[in-house]
PDB file of C-alpha atoms in Angstrom:
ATOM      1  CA  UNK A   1     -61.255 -98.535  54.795  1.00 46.00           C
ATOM      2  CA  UNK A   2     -63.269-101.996  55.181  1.00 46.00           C
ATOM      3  CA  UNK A   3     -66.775-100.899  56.382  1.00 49.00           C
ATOM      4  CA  UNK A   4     -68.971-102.984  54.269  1.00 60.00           C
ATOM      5  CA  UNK A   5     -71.819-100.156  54.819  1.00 80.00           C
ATOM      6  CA  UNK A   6     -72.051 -97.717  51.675  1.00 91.00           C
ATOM      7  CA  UNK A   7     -72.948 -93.967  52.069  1.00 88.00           C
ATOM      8  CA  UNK A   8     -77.064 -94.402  51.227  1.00 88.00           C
ATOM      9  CA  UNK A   9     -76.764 -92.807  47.864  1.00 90.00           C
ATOM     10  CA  UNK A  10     -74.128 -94.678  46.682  1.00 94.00           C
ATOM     11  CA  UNK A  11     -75.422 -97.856  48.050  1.00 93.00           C
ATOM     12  CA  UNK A  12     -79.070 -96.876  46.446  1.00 93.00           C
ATOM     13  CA  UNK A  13     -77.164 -96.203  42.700  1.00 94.00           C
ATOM     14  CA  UNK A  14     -74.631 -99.408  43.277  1.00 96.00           C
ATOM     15  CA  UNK A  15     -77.119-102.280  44.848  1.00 96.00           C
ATOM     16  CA  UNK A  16     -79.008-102.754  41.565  1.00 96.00           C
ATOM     17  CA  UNK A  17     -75.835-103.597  40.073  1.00 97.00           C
ATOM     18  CA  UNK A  18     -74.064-105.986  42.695  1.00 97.00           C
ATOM     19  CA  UNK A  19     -77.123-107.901  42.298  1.00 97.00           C
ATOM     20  CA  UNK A  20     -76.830-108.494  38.647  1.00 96.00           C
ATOM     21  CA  UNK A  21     -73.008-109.030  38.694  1.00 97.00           C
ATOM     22  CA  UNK A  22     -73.661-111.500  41.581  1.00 97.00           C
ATOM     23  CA  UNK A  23     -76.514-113.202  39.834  1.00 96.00           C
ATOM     24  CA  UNK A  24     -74.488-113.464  36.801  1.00 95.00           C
ATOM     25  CA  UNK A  25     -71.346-114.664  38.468  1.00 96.00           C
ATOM     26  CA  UNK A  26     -72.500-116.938  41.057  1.00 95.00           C
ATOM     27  CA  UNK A  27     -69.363-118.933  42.643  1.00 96.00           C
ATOM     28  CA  UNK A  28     -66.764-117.432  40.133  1.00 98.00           C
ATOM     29  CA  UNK A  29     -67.074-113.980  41.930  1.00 98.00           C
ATOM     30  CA  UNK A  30     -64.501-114.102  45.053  1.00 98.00           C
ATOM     31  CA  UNK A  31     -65.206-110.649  45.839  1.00 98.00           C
ATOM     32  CA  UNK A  32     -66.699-107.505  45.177  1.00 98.00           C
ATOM     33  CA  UNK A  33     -65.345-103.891  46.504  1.00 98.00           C
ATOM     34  CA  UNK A  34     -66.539-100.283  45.810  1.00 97.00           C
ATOM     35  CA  UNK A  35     -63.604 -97.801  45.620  1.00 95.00           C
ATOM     36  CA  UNK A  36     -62.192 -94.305  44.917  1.00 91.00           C
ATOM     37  CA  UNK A  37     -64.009 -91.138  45.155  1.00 86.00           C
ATOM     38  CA  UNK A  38     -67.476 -92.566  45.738  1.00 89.00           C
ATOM     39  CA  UNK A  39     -66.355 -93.180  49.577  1.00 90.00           C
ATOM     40  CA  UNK A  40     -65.366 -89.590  50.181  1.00 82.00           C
ATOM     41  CA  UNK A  41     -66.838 -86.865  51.550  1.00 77.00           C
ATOM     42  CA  UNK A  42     -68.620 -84.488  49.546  1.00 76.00           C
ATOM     43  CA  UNK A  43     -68.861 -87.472  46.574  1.00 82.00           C
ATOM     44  CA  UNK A  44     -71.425 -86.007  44.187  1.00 81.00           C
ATOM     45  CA  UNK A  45     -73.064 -88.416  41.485  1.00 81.00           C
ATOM     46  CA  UNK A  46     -74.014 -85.637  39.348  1.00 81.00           C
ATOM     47  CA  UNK A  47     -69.624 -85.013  38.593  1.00 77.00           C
ATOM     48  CA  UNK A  48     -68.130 -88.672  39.049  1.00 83.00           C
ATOM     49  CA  UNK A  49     -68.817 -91.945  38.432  1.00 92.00           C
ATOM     50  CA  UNK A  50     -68.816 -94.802  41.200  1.00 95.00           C
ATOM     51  CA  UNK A  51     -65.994 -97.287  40.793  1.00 96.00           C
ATOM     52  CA  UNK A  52     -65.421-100.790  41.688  1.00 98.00           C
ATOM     53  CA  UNK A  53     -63.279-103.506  41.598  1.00 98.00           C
ATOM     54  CA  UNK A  54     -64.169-107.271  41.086  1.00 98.00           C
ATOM     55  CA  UNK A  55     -62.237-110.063  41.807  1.00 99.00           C
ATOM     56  CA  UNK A  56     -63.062-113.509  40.002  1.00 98.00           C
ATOM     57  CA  UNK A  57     -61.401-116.944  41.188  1.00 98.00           C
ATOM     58  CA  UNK A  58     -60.304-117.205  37.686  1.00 98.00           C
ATOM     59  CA  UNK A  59     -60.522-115.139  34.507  1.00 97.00           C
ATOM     60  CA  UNK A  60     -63.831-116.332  32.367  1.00 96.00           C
ATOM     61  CA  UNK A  61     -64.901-114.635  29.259  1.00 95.00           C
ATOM     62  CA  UNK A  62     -67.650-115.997  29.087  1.00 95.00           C
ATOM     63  CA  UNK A  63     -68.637-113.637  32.775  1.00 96.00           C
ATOM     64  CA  UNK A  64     -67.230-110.789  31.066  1.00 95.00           C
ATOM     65  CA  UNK A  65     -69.614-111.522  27.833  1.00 95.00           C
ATOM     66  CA  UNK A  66     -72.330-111.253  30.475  1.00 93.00           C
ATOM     67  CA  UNK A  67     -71.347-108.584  32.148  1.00 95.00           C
ATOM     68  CA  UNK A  68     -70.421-106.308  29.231  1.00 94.00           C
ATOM     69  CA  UNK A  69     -74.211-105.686  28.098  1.00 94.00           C
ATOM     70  CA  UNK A  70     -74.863-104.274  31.945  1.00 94.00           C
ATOM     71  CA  UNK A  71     -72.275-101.288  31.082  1.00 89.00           C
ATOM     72  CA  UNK A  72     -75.170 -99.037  28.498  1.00 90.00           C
ATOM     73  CA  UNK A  73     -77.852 -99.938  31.541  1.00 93.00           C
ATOM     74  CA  UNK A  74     -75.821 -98.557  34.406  1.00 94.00           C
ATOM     75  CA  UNK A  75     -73.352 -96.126  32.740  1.00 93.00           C
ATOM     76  CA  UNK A  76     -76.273 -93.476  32.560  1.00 91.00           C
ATOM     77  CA  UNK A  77     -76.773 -94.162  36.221  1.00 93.00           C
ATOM     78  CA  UNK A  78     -72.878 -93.098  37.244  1.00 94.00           C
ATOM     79  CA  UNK A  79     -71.984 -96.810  37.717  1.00 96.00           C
ATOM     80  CA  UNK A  80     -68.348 -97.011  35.774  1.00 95.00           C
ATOM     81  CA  UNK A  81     -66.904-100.060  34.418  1.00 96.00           C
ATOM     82  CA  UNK A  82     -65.612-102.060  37.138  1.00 97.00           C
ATOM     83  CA  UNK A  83     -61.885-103.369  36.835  1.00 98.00           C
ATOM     84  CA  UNK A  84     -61.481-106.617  36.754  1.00 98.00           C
ATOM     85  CA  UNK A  85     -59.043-109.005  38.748  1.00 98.00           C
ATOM     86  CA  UNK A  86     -58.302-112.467  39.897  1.00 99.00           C
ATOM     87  CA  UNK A  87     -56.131-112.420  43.305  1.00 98.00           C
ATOM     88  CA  UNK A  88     -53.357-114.032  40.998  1.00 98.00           C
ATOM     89  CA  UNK A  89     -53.028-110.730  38.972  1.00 98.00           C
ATOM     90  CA  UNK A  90     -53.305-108.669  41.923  1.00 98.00           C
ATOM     91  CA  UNK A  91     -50.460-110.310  43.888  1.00 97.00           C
ATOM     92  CA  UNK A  92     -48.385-110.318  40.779  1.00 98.00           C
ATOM     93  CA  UNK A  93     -48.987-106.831  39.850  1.00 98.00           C
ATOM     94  CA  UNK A  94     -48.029-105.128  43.266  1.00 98.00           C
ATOM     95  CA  UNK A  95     -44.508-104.075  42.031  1.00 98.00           C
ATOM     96  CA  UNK A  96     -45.903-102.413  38.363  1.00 98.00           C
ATOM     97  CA  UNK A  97     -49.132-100.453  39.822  1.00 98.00           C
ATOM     98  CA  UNK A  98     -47.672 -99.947  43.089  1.00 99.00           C
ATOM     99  CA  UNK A  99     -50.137 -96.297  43.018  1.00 98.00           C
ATOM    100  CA  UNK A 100     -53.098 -97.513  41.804  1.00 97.00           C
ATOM    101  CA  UNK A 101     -52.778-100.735  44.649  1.00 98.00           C
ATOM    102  CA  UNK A 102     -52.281 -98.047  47.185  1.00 98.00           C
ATOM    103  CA  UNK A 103     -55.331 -96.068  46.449  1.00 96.00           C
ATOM    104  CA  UNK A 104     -57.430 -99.420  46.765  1.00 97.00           C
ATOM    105  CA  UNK A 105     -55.519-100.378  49.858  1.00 97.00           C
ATOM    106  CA  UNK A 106     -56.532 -96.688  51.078  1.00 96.00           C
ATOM    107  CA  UNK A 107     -60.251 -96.379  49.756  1.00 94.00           C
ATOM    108  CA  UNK A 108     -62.219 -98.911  49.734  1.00 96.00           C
ATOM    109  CA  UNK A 109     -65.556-100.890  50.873  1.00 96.00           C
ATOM    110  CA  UNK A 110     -65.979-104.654  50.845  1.00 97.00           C
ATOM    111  CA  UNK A 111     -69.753-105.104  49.642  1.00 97.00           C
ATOM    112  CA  UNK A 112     -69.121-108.757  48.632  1.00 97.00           C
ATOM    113  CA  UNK A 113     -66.890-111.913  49.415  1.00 97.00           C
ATOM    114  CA  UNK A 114     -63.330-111.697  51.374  1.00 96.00           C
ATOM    115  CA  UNK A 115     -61.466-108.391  51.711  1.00 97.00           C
ATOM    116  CA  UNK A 116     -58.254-108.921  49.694  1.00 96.00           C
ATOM    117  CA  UNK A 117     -57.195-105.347  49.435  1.00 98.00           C
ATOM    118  CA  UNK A 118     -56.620-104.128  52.988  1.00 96.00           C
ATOM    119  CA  UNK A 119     -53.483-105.813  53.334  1.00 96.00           C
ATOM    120  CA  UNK A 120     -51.329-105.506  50.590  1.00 98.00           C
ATOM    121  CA  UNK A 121     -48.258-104.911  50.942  1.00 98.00           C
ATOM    122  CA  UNK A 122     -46.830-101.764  48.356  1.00 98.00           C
ATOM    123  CA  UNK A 123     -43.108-101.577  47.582  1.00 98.00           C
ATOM    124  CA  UNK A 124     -41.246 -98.659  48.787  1.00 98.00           C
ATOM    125  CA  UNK A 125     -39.077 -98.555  46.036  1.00 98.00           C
ATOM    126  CA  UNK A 126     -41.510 -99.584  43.554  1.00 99.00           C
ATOM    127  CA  UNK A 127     -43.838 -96.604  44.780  1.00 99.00           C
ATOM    128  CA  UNK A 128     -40.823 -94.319  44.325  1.00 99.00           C
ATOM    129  CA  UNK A 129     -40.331 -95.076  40.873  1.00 98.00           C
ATOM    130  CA  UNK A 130     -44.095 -94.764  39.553  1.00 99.00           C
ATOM    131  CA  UNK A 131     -44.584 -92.176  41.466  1.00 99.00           C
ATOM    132  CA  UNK A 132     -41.514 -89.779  39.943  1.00 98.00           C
ATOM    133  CA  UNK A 133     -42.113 -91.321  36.282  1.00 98.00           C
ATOM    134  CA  UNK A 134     -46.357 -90.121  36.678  1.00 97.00           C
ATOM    135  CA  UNK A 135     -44.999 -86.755  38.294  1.00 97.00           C
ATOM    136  CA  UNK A 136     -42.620 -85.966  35.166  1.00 97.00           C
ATOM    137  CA  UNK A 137     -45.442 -87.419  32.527  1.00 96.00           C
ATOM    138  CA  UNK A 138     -47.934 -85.139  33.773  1.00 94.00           C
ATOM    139  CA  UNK A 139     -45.553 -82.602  33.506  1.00 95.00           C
ATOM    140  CA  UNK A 140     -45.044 -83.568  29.459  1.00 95.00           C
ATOM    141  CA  UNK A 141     -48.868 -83.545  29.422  1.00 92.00           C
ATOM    142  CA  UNK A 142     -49.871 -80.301  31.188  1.00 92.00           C
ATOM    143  CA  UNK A 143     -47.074 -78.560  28.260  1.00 93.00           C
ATOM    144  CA  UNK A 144     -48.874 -81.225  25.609  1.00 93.00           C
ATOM    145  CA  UNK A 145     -52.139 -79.937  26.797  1.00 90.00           C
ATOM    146  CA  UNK A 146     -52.111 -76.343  27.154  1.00 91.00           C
ATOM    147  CA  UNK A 147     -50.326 -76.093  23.344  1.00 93.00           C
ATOM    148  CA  UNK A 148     -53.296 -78.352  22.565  1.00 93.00           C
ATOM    149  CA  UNK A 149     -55.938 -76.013  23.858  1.00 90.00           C
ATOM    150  CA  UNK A 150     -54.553 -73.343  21.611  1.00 92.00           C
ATOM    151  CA  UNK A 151     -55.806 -70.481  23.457  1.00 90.00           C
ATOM    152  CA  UNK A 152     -59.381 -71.858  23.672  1.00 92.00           C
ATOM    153  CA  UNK A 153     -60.835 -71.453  27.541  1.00 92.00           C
ATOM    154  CA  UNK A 154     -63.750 -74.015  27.115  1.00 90.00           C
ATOM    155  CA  UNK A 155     -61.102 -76.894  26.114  1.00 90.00           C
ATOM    156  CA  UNK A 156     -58.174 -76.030  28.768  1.00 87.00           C
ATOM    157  CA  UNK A 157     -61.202 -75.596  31.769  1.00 85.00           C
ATOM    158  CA  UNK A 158     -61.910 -79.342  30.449  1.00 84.00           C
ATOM    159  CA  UNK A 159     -58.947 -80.447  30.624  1.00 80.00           C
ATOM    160  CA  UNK A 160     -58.248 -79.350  33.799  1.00 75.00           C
ATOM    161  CA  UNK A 161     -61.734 -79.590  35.496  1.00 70.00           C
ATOM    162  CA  UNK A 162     -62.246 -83.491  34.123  1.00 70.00           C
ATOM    163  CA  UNK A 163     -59.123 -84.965  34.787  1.00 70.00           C
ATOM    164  CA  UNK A 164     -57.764 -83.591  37.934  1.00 71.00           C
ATOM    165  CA  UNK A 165     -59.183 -85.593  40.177  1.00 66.00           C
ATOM    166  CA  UNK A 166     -58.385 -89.010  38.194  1.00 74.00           C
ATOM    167  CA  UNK A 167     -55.304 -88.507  37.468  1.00 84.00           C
ATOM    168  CA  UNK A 168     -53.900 -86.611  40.411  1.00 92.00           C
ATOM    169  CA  UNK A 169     -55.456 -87.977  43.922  1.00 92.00           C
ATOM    170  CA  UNK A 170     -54.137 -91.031  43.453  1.00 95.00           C
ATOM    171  CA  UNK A 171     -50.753 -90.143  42.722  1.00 97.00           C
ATOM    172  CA  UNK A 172     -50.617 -87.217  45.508  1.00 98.00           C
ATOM    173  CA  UNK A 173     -51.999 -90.029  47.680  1.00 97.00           C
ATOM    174  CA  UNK A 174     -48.835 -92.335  46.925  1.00 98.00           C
ATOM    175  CA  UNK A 175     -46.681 -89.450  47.576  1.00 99.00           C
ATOM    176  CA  UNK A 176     -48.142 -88.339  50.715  1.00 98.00           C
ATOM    177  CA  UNK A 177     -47.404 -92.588  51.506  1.00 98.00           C
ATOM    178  CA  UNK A 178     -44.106 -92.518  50.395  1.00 98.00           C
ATOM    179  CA  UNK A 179     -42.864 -89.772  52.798  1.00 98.00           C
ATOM    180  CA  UNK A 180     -44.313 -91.709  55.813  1.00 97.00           C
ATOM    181  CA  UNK A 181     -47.735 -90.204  55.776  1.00 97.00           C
ATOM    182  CA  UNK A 182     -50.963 -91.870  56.134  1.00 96.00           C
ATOM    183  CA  UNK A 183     -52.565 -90.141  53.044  1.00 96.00           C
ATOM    184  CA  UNK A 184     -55.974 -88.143  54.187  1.00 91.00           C
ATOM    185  CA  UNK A 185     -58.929 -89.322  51.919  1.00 87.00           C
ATOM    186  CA  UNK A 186     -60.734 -85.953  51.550  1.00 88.00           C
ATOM    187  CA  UNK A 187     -59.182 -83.674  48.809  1.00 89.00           C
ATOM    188  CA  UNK A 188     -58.657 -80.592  50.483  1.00 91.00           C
ATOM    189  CA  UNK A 189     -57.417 -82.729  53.211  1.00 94.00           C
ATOM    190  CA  UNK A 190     -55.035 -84.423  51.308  1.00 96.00           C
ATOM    191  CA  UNK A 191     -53.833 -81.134  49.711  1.00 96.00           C
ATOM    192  CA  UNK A 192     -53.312 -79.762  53.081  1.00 97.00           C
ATOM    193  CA  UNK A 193     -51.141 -82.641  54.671  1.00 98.00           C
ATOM    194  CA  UNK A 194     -49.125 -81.958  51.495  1.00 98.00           C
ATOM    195  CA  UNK A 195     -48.509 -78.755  51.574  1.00 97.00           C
ATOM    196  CA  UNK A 196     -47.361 -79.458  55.434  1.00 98.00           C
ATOM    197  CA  UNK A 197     -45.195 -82.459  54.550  1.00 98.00           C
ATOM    198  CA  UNK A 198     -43.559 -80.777  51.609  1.00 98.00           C
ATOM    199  CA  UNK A 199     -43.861 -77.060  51.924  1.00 97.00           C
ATOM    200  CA  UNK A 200     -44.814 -76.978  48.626  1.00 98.00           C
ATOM    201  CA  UNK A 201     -47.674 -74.464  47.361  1.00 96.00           C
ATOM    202  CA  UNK A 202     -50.868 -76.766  46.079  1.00 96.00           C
ATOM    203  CA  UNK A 203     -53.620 -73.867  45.857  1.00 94.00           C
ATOM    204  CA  UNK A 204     -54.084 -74.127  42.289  1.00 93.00           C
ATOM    205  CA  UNK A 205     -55.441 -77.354  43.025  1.00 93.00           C
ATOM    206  CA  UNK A 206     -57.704 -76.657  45.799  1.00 92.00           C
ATOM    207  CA  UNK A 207     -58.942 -74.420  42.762  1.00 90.00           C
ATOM    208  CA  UNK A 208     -59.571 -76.793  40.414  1.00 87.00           C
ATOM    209  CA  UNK A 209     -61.067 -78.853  43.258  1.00 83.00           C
ATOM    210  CA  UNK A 210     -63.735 -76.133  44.279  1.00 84.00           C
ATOM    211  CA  UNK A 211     -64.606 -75.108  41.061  1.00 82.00           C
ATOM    212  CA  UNK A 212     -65.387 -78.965  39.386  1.00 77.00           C
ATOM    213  CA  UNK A 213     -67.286 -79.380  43.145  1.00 71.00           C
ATOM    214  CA  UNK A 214     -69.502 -76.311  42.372  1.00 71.00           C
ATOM    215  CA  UNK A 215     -69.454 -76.063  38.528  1.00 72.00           C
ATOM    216  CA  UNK A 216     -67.751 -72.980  38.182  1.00 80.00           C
ATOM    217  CA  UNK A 217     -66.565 -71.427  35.370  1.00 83.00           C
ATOM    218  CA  UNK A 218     -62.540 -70.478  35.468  1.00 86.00           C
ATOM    219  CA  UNK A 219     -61.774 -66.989  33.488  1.00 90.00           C
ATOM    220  CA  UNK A 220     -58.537 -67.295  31.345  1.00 92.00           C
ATOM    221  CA  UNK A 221     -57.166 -65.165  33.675  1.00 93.00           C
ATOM    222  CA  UNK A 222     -57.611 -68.135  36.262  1.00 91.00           C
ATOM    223  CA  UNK A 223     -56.700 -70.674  33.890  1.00 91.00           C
ATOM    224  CA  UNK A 224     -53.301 -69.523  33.128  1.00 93.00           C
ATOM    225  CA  UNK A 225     -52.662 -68.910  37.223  1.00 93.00           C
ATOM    226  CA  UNK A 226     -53.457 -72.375  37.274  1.00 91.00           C
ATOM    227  CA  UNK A 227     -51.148 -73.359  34.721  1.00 92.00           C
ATOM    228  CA  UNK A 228     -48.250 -71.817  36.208  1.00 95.00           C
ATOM    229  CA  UNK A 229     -48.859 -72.763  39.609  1.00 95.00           C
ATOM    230  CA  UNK A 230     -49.765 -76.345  38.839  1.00 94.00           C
ATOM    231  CA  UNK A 231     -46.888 -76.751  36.976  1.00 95.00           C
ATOM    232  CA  UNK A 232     -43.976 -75.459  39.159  1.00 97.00           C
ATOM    233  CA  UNK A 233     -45.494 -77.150  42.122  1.00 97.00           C
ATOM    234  CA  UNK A 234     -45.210 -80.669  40.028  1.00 97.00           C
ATOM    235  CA  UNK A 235     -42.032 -80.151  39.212  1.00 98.00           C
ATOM    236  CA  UNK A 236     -40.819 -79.211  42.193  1.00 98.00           C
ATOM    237  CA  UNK A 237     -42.618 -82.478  43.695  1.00 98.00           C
ATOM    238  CA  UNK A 238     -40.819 -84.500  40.648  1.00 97.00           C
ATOM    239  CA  UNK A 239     -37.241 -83.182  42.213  1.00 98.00           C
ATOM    240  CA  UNK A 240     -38.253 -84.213  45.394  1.00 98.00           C
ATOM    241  CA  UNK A 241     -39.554 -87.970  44.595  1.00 98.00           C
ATOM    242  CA  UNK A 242     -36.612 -88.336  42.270  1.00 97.00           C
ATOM    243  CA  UNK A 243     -33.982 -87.250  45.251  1.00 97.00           C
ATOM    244  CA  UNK A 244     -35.925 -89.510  47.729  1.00 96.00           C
ATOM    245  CA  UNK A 245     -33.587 -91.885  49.351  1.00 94.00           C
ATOM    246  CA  UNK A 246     -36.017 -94.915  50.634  1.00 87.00           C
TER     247      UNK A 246
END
C-alpha cells in the first residue's frame, strides 16, 4: 500500500504534524510514512492512535530534542509517537523484526520523501522463527494475565479489549504471509482468510474485535469463552508455525 492520499480524517488529524516534523527536520528527513491501523477500514480515532514511521538520513539527537516536545501537543489529538529509522537500521534489522517489517511492507502510505518500505524483502525463515517465539509468548502472557486479573472483569476486558489489536494483527498478518498468503488488511478479513488457510477456529477474536469497535461491555461469562477459545486456537497456531517446513 503506496497511495500517498490519506483517508480525509486521518489526513485532517496527521497534516498539522508532518508539517512541524518537516519544518523541524528540513533535509535530514528522507522520508515520512503513515502506517498500521489508521489505513484500514473502519479506523476510528476515538479507539486508536495514528502511527507513523520516519526515516532520517542519519540519526541526530538534536531532531529528536525537537521533536520530543511535539509528543504532549499531538498525543491528545491520537497522533502516537512515530518510530524512528535511518534506512541503515532498517536494512540491517530485516532478519530480527522480520513481523513488524512485514506489517509496514503491508500497510502503509508514503506522505513524504522516497518509499523505502514497499520493497523489502522479509526472510522466510526469519519470519518463521518470530513468528512461533510471539505465538508461544502470548501464550505465557494470556496464563500471566488472566492470574493477574484475579477474577476482576473490568481489568481482564482491558486487557483483552486494549491490546488485541497491537499485539495480534501484526503477528496473524506474518502468519497468514508465511503460509503463502497475501495477508487481508481488514480485521475480520484477515481473521477469515485464517480460519480458511488453517482451519483453525478464530471467533473469539472477531469478538474482541466487535466489541473494542463498538465499546461493548464483555460479561464474565464472555470473558472466560474468550479465554479458552483464544487460547487453544494460539496454541494450536504455535504447533503449526513450529512444524512449518519453509
Amino acid at each position: 500500500m503506496t497511495k500517498t492520499s490519506l483517508p480525509n480524517q486521518v489526513a485532517s488529524l496527521y497534516q498539522p504534524f508532518l508539517r512541524e516534523v518537516l519544518a523541524a527536520g528540513g533535509q535530514l528527513i528522507h522520508s515520512v510514512h503513515v502506517s498500521g491501523g489508521a489505513l484500514a477500514e473502519g479506523f476510528d480515532p476515538r479507539v486508536a492512535d495514528i502511527h507513523s514511521v520516519i526515516v532520517l538520513q542519519q540519526m541526530e539527537f538534536d531532531f529528536l530534542k525537537i521533536l520530543a516536545p511535539l509528543g504532549k501537543k499531538y498525543g491528545k489529538k491520537g497522533i502516537a509517537a512515530p518510530l524512528i529509522m535511518t534506512p541503515e537500521y532498517i536494512n540491517s534489522s530485516l532478519d530480527v523484526f522480520p513481523i513488524e517489517f512485514l506489517d509496514l511492507k503491508l500497510l502503509h502510505r508514503t506522505v513524504h520523501g522516497e518509499d523505502l518500505l514497499e520493497n523489502l524483502k522479509i526472510g522466510m525463515a526469519d519470519l518463521r522463527q518470530q513468528c512461533e517465539r510471539e505465538l508461544k509468548s502470548h501464550l505465557i502472557g494470556l496464563r500471566q494475565g488472566y492470574l493477574s486479573a484475579a477474577g476482576d472483569r473490568k481489568i481482564l476486558a482491558e486487557g483483552f479489549l486494549s491490546h488485541t489489536y497491537s499485539r495480534y494483527l501484526p503477528l496473524f498478518r506474518g502468519v497468514a504471509y508465511l503460509l503463502g498468503k497475501e495477508p487481508t488488511i481488514e480485521p475480520s478479513s484477515l481473521l477469515k482468510q485464517l480460519k480458511e488457510t488453517t482451519g483453525m477456529d478464530f471467533d473469539a477474536f472477531e469478538t474482541i474485535f466487535r466489541a473494542r469497535d463498538k465499546r461493548r461491555n464483555l460479561s464474565m461469562d464472555e470473558l472466560n469463552t474468550i479465554f479458552t477459545q483464544c487460547y487453544q486456537t494460539l496454541e494450536q497456531l504455535g504447533n503449526l508455525v513450529d512444524e512449518y517446513q519453509i
